Coordinates of C-alpha atoms in Angstrom, one line a residue:
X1 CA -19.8 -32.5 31.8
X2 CA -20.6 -29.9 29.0
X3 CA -17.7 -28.1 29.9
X4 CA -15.2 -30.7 29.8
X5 CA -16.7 -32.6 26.5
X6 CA -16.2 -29.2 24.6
X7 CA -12.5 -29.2 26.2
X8 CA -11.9 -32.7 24.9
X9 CA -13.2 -31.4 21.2
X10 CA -10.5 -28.2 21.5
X11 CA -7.6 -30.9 22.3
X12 CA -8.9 -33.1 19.4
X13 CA -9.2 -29.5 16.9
X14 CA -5.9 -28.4 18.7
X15 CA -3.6 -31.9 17.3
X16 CA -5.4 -31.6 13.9
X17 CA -4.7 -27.9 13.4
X18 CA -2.2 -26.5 15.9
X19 CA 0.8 -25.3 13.6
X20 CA 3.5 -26.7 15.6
X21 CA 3.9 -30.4 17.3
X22 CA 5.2 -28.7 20.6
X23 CA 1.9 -26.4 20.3
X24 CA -0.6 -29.3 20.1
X25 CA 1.0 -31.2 22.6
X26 CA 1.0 -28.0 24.9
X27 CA -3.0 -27.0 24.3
X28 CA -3.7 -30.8 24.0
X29 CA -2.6 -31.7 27.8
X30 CA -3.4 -28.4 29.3
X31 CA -7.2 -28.9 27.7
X32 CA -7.6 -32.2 29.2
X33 CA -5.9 -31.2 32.6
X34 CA -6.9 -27.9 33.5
X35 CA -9.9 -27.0 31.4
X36 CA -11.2 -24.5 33.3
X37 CA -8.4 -22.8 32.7
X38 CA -7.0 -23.9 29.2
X39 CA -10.3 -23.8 27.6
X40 CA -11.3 -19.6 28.0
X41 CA -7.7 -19.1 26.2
X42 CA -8.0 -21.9 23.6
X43 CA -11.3 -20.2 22.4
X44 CA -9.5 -16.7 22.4
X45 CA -6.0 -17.6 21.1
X46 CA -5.7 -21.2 20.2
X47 CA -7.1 -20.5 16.0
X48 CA -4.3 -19.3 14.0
X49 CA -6.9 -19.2 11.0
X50 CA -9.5 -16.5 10.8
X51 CA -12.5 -18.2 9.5
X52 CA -15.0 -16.4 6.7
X53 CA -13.0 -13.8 6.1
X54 CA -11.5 -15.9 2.9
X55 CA -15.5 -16.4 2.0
X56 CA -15.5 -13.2 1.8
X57 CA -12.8 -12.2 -0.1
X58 CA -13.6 -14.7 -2.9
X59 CA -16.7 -12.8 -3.4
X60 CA -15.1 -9.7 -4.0
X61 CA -13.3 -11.5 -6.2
X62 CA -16.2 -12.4 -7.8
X63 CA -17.8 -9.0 -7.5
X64 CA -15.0 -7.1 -8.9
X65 CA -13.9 -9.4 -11.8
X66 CA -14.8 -7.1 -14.6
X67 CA -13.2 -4.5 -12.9
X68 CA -10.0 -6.4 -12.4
X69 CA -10.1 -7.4 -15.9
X70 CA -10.4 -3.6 -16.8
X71 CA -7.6 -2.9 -14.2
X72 CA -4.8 -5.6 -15.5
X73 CA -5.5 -3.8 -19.4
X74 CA -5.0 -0.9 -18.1
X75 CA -1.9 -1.5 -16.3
X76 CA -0.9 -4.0 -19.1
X77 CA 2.6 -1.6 -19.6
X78 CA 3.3 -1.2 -15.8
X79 CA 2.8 -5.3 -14.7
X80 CA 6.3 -6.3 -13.9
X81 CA 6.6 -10.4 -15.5
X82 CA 8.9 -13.1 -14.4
X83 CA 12.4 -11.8 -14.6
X84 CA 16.1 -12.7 -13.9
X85 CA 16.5 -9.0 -12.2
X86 CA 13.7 -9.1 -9.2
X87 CA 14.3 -12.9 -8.3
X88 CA 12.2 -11.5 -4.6
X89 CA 9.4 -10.6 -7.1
X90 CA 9.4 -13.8 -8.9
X91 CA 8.9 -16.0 -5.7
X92 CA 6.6 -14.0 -4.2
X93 CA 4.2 -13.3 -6.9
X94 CA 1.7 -16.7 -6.3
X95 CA 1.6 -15.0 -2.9
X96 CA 0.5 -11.8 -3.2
X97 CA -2.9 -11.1 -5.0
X98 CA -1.6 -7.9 -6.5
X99 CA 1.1 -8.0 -9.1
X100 CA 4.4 -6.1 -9.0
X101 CA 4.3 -2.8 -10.9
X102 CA 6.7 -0.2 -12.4
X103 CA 6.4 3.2 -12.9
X104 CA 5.6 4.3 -9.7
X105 CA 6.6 7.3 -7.0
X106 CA 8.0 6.0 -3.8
X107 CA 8.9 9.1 -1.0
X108 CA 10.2 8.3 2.1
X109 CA 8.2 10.0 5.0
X110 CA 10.5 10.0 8.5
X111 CA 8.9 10.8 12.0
X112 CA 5.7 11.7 12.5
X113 CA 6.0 16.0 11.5
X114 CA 6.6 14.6 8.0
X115 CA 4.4 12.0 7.9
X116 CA 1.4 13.8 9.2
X117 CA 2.0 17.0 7.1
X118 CA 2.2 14.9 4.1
X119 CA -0.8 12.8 4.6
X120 CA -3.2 16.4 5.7
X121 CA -1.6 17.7 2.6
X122 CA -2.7 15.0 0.7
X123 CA -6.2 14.8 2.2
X124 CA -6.8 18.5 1.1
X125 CA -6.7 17.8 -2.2
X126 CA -9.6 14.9 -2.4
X127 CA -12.3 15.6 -5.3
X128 CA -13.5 12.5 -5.2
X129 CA -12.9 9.8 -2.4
X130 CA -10.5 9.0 0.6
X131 CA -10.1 5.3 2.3
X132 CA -8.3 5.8 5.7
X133 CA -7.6 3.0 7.6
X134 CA -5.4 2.4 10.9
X135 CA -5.1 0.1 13.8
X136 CA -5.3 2.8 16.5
X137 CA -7.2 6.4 16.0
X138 CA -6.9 8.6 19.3
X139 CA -9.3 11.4 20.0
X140 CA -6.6 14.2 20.9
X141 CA -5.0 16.9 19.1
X142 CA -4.1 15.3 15.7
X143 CA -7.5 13.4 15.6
X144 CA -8.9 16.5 16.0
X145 CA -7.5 17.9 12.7
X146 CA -8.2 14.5 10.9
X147 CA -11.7 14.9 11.8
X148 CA -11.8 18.4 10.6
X149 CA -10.7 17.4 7.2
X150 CA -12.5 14.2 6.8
X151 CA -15.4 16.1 8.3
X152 CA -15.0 19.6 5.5
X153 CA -14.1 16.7 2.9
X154 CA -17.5 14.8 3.5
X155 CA -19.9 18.2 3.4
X156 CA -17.8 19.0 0.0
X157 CA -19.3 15.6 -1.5
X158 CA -16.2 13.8 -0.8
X159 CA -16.8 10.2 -0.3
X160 CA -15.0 9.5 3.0
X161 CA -14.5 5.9 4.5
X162 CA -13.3 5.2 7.9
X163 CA -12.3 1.8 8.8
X164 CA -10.8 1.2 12.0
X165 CA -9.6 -1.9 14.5
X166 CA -11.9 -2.4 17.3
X167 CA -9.5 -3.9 19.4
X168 CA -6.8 -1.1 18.8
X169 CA -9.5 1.5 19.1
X170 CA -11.8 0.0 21.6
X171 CA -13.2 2.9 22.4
X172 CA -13.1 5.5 19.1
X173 CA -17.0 4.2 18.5
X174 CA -17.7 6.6 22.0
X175 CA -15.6 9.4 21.5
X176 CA -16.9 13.2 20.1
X177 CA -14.0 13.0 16.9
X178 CA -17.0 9.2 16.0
X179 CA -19.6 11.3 16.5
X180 CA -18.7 14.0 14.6
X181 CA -17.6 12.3 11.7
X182 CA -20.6 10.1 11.4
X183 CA -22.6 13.7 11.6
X184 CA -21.1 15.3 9.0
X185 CA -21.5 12.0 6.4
X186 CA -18.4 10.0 7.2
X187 CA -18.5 6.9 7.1
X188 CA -17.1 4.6 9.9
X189 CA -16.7 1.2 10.1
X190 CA -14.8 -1.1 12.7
X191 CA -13.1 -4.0 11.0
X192 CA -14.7 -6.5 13.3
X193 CA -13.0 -9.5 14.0
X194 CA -15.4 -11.4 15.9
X195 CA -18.2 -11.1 13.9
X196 CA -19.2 -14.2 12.6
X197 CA -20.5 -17.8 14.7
X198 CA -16.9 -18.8 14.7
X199 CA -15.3 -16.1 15.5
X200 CA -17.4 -14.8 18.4
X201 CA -14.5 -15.6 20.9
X202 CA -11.6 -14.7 18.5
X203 CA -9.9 -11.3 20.1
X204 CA -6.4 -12.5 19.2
X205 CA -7.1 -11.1 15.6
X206 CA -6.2 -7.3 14.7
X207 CA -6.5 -5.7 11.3
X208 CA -2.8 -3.6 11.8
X209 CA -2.6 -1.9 8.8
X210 CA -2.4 1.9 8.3
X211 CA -3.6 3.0 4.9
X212 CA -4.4 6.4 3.1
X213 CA -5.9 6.5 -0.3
X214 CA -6.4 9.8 -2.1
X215 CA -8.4 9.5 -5.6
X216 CA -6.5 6.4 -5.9
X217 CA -3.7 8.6 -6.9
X218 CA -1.8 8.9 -3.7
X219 CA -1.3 6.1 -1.0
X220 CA 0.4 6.2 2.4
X221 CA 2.0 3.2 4.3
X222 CA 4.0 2.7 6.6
X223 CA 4.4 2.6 11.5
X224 CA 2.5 5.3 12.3
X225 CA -1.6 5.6 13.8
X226 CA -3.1 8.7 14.5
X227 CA -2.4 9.8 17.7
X228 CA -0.4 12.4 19.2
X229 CA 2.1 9.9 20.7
X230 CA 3.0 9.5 17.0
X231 CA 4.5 13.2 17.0
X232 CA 6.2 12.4 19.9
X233 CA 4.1 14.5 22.2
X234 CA 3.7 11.2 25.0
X235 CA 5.6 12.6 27.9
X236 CA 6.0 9.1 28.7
X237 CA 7.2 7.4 25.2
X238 CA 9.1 10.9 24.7
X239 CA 10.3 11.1 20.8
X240 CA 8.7 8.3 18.9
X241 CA 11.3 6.9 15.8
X242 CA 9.1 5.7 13.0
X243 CA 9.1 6.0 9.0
X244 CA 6.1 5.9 6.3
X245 CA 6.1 5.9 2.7
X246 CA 3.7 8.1 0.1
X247 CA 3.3 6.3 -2.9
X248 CA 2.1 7.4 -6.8
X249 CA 1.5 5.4 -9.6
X250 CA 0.0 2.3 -10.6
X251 CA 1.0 0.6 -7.4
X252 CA -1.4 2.6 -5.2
X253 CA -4.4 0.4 -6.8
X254 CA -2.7 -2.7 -4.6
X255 CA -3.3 -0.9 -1.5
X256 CA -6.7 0.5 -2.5
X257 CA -8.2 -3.3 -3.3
X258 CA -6.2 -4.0 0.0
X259 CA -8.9 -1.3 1.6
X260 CA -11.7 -2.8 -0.3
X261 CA -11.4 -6.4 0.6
X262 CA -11.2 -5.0 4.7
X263 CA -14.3 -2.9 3.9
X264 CA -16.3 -5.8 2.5
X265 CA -15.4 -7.7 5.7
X266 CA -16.3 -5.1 7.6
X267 CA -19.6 -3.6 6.3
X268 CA -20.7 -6.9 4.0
X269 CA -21.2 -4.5 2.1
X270 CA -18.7 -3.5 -1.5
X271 CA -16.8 -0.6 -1.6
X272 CA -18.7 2.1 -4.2
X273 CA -16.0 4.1 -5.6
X274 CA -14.9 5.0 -9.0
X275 CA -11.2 3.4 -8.9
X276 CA -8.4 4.9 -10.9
X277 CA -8.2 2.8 -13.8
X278 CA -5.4 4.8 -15.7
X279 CA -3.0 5.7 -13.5
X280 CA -0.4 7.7 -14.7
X281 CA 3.9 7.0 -14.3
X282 CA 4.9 9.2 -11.6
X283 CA 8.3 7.6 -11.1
X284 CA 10.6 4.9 -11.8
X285 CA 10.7 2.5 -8.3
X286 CA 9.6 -0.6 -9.5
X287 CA 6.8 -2.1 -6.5
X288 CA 4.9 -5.0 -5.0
X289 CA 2.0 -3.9 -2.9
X290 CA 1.8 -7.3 -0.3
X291 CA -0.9 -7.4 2.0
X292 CA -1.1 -10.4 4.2
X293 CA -3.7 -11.4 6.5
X294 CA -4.5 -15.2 8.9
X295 CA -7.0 -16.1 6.5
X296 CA -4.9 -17.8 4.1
X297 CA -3.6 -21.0 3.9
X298 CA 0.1 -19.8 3.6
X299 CA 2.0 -17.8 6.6
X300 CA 2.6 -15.5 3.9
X301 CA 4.0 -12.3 6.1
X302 CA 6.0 -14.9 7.4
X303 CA 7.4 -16.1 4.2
X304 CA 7.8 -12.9 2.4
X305 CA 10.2 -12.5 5.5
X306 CA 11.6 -15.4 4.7
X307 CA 12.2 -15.3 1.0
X308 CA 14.1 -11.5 1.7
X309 CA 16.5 -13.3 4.1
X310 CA 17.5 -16.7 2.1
X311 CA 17.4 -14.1 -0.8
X312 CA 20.1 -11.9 0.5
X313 CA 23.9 -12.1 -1.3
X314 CA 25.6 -9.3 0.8
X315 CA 23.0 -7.4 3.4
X316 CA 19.7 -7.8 5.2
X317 CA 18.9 -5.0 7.7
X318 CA 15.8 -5.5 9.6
X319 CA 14.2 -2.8 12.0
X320 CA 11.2 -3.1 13.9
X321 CA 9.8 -2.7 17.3
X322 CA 8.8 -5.9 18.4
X323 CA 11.4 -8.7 17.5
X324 CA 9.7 -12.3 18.6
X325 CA 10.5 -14.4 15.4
X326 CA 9.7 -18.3 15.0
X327 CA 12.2 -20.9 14.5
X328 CA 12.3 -20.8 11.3
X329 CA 13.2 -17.5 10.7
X330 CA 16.1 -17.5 13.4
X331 CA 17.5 -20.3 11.1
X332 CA 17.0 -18.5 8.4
X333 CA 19.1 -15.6 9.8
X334 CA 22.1 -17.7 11.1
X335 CA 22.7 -19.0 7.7
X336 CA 22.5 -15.8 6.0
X337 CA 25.4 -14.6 8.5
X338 CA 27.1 -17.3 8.4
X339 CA 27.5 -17.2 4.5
X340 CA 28.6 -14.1 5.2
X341 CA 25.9 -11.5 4.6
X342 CA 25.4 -8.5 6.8
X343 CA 23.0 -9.1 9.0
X344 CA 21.6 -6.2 11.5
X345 CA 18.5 -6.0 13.5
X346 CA 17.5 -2.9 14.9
X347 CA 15.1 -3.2 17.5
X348 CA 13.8 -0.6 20.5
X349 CA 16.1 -1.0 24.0
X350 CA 12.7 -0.1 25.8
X351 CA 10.4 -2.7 24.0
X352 CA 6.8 -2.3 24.4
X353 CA 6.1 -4.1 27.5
X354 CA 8.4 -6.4 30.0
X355 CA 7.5 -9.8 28.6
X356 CA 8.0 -8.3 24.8
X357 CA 11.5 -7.8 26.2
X358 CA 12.5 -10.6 27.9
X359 CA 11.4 -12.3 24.9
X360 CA 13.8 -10.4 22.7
X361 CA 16.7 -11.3 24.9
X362 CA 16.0 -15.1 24.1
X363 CA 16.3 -15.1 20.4
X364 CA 19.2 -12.4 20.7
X365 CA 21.2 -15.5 22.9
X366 CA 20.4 -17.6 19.8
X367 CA 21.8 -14.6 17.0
X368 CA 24.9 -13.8 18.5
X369 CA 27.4 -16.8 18.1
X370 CA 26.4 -16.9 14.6
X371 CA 27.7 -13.7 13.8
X372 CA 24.2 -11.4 13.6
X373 CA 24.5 -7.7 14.8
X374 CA 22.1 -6.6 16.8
X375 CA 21.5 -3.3 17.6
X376 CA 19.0 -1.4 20.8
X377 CA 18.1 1.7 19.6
X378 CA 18.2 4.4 22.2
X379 CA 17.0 7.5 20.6
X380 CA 13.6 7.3 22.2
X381 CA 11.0 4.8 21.0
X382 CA 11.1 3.2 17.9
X383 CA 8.5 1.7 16.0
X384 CA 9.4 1.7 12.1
X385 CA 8.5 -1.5 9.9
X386 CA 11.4 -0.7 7.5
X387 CA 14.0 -3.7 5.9
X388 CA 17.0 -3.2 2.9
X389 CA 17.7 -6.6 1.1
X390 CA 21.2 -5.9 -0.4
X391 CA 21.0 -2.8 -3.2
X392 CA 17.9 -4.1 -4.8
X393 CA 14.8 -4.0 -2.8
X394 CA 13.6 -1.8 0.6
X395 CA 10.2 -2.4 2.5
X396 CA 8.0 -0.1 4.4
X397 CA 4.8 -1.3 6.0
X398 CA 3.1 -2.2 8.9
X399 CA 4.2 -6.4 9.7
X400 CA 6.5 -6.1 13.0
X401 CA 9.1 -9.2 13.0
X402 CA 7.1 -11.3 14.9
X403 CA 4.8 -14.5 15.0
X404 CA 1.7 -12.0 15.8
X405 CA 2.1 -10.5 11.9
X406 CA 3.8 -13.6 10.8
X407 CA 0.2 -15.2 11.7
X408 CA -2.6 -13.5 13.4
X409 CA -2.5 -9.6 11.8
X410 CA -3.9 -8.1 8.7
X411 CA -0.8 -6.5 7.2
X412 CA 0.6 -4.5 4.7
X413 CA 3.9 -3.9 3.0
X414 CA 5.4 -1.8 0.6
X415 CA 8.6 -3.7 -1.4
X416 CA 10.3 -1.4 -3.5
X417 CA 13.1 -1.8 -6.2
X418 CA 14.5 1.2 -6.8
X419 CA 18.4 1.8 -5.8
X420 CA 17.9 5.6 -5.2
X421 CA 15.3 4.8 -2.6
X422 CA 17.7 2.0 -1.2
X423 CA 20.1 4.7 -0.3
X424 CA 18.1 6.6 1.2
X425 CA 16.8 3.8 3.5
X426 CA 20.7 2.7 4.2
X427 CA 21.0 6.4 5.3
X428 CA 18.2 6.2 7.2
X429 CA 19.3 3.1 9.0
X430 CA 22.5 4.7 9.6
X431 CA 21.7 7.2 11.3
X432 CA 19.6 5.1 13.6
X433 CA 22.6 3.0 13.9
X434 CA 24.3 5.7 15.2
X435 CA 21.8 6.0 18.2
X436 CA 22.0 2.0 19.1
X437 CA 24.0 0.1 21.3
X438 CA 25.7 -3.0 20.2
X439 CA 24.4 -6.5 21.7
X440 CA 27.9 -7.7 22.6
X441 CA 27.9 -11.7 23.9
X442 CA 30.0 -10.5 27.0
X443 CA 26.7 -8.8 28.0
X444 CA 24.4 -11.3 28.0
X445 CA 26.9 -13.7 29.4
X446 CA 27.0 -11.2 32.5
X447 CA 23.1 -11.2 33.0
X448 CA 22.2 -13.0 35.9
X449 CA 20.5 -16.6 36.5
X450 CA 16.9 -15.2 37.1
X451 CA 17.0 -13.0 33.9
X452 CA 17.7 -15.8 31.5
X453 CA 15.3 -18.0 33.4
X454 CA 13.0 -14.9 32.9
X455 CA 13.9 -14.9 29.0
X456 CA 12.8 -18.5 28.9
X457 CA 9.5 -18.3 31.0
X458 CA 9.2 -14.7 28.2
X459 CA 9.9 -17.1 24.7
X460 CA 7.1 -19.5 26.0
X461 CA 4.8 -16.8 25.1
X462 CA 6.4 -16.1 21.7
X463 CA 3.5 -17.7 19.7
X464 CA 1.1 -14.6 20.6
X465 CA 3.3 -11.8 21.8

């Protein structure tokens, strides 16, 4: 009897909060039909909302006023206003708690040789504190070196701080690189979804970024964890395709209060550090540092998508590794190509996992007849965050195209206006172009009955793939 009530309460939570009517209909009569069943997943994925983690960061708000305060006078001649020029910036500005800054250095890191050397580089020359923060930390080869570093860093009287996802890492809290680091005065944090009376159940949310802070002078974003499949070394995965970004300047205190509000979660405990309150211009890429997370009331990786796409005048070129979009942003597409903007998805032709797959046949059926390109890169694996909104604005970061960052992830993206750096991200996409095959219609017209019945059963799934 207990067990069924508390299924009739999820159906009644599930029509009051599900996002979608479809949604609350489905939980709604599979609650009340088969709750032995429906109930277990409801209580894992049904919440789209991450509960406290909001409380939490309006007191770092609170907490960090002054500092703030302190922060926005000293940026006074970096904070980028309203203005005709960034339209992007201008609508997205009440939705991302840092504002857009110029005077910045933005260098573009691709693969994992580049990325890595630049990010140990940078770690070398810590005097003061490093925040490191990424979904998934392996104990192999390259954790090995990051734990030398963080480890020499630490005894030096360099503050270190670890954070890390627990369901990503589920096991880093075991392994010898944990232990050691903790030893030598690291310290480690997992980020801790489920902490919390409400949350006890909720596995379906992941803290995805990957962030580097240096001093709060240097700051790396961008696809890749630490692991040696990141260098391509998986002789499974074989060459892994993927692209971070170092970045100077003033916007490099966005990501660092990014850090400190997962921290807070994380520890319940404020981050201690001296930020850099005078950060000095390195460059002259114009950037908005926007971190979204399911706390909020707005879908705001979702919209930020959004805004780049009904945005676009003449091309947006998306690439990521897992393409499971809502409906809303398939819409949004189909316009923008049939207005006549170039419209190109790159995504991987071996998707991580069959049903990620199947899915991304679905929506490709839907693309197609409205003119959308879509391309299957087959260079090896390729998980890049990377889009290029016309001339005018590029993103790196860590929000994949799908309802999972849309909604459920902590996420973390770079947008940059800066033409130079727009080049080089059209070359970049290029090349990876280059390496694609070409969705035609003719070949998905030629796929049997049981795949697109597969597709189908696949895009029922969509909301938490």
């Amino acid at each position: 009897m207990l067990f069924y009530l508390t299924a009739v309460f999820c159906a009644v939570d599930a029509i009051i909060r599900v996002r979608t009517a479809q949604g609350a209909i489905a939980w709604a009569l599979s609650l009340l039909t088969i709750p032995y069943l429906a109930l277990p997943c409801y209580l894992i994925f049904g919440r789209n909302k991450f509960a406290g983690y909001l409380e939490q960061r309006r007191e770092i708000a609170h907490e960090t006023r002054e500092l703030l305060q302190r922060t926005h006078n000293a940026l006074d001649d970096y904070l980028i206003g309203y203005s005709d020029e960034l339209p992007l910036y201008n609508s997205l500005y009440n939705l991302s708690r840092t504002p857009a800054t110029s005077g910045n250095r933005i260098e573009l890191l691709v693969n994992g040789q580049a990325t890595f050397k630049s990010i140990l580089d940078g770690l070398e020359t810590a005097t003061d504190y490093i925040l490191i923060e990424f979904y998934i930390i392996r104990d192999d080869n390259l954790g090995a070196r990051f734990t030398r570093i963080l480890s020499q860093k630490a005894q030096q009287g360099v503050r270190v701080h670890l954070l890390y996802d627990e369901i990503g890492s589920r096991n880093f809290h075991r392994t010898r690189m944990c232990k050691q680091l903790l030893k030598t005065g690291v310290e480690v944090a997992a980020f801790n979804t489920t902490q919390g009376r409400r949350n006890r159940f909720q596995l379906n949310f992941r803290n995805h970024r990957k962030i580097v802070v240096v001093d709060g002078k240097q700051a790396w974003v961008g696809g890749h964890n630490i692991g040696d499949e990141y260098l391509g070394l998986n002789k499974r995965r074989g060459f892994w395709r993927d692209t971070h970004a170092r970045l100077e300047g003033p916007a490099v205190l966005g990501v660092e209060l990014a850090f400190a509000t997962d921290w807070r979660w994380a520890t319940r405990k404020p981050l201690e550090i001296q930020h850099q309150l005078e950060p000095p211009r390195c460059g002259n890429s114009d950037v908005l540092v926007f971190a979204s997370d399911p706390a909020s009331t707005l879908e705001e990786a979702g919209l930020m998508f959004h805004q780049v796409i009904v945005e676009a005048r003449y091309r947006i070129w998306i690439a990521s590794p897992y393409f499971v979009p809502d409906r809303g942003i398939i819409s949004a597409l189909q316009l923008a190509a049939l207005r006549g903007v170039d419209v190109r998805l790159i995504i991987p032709d071996e998707p991580d996992g069959p049903l990620v797959g199947l899915a991304n046949w679905a929506f490709t059926r839907e693309l197609l007849p409205a003119g959308v390109k879509l391309y299957r890169y087959q260079g090896g694996f390729m998980h890049q965050k990377v889009l290029l909104m016309d001339n005018k604005v590029a993103g790196i970061g860590t929000a994949n195209f799908d309802n999972r960052s849309f909604r459920l992830n902590f996420e973390i993206t770079l947008l940059v206006h800066d033409e130079h750096f727009c080049v080089e991200i059209e070359e970049m996409l290029e090349d990876d172009i280059a390496h694609s095959h070409r969705v035609t219609p003719e070949e998905i017209a030629d796929k049997p009955l049981w795949f697109t019945f597969a597709t189908g059963v696949a895009r029922l799934f969509s909301p938490i793939l």
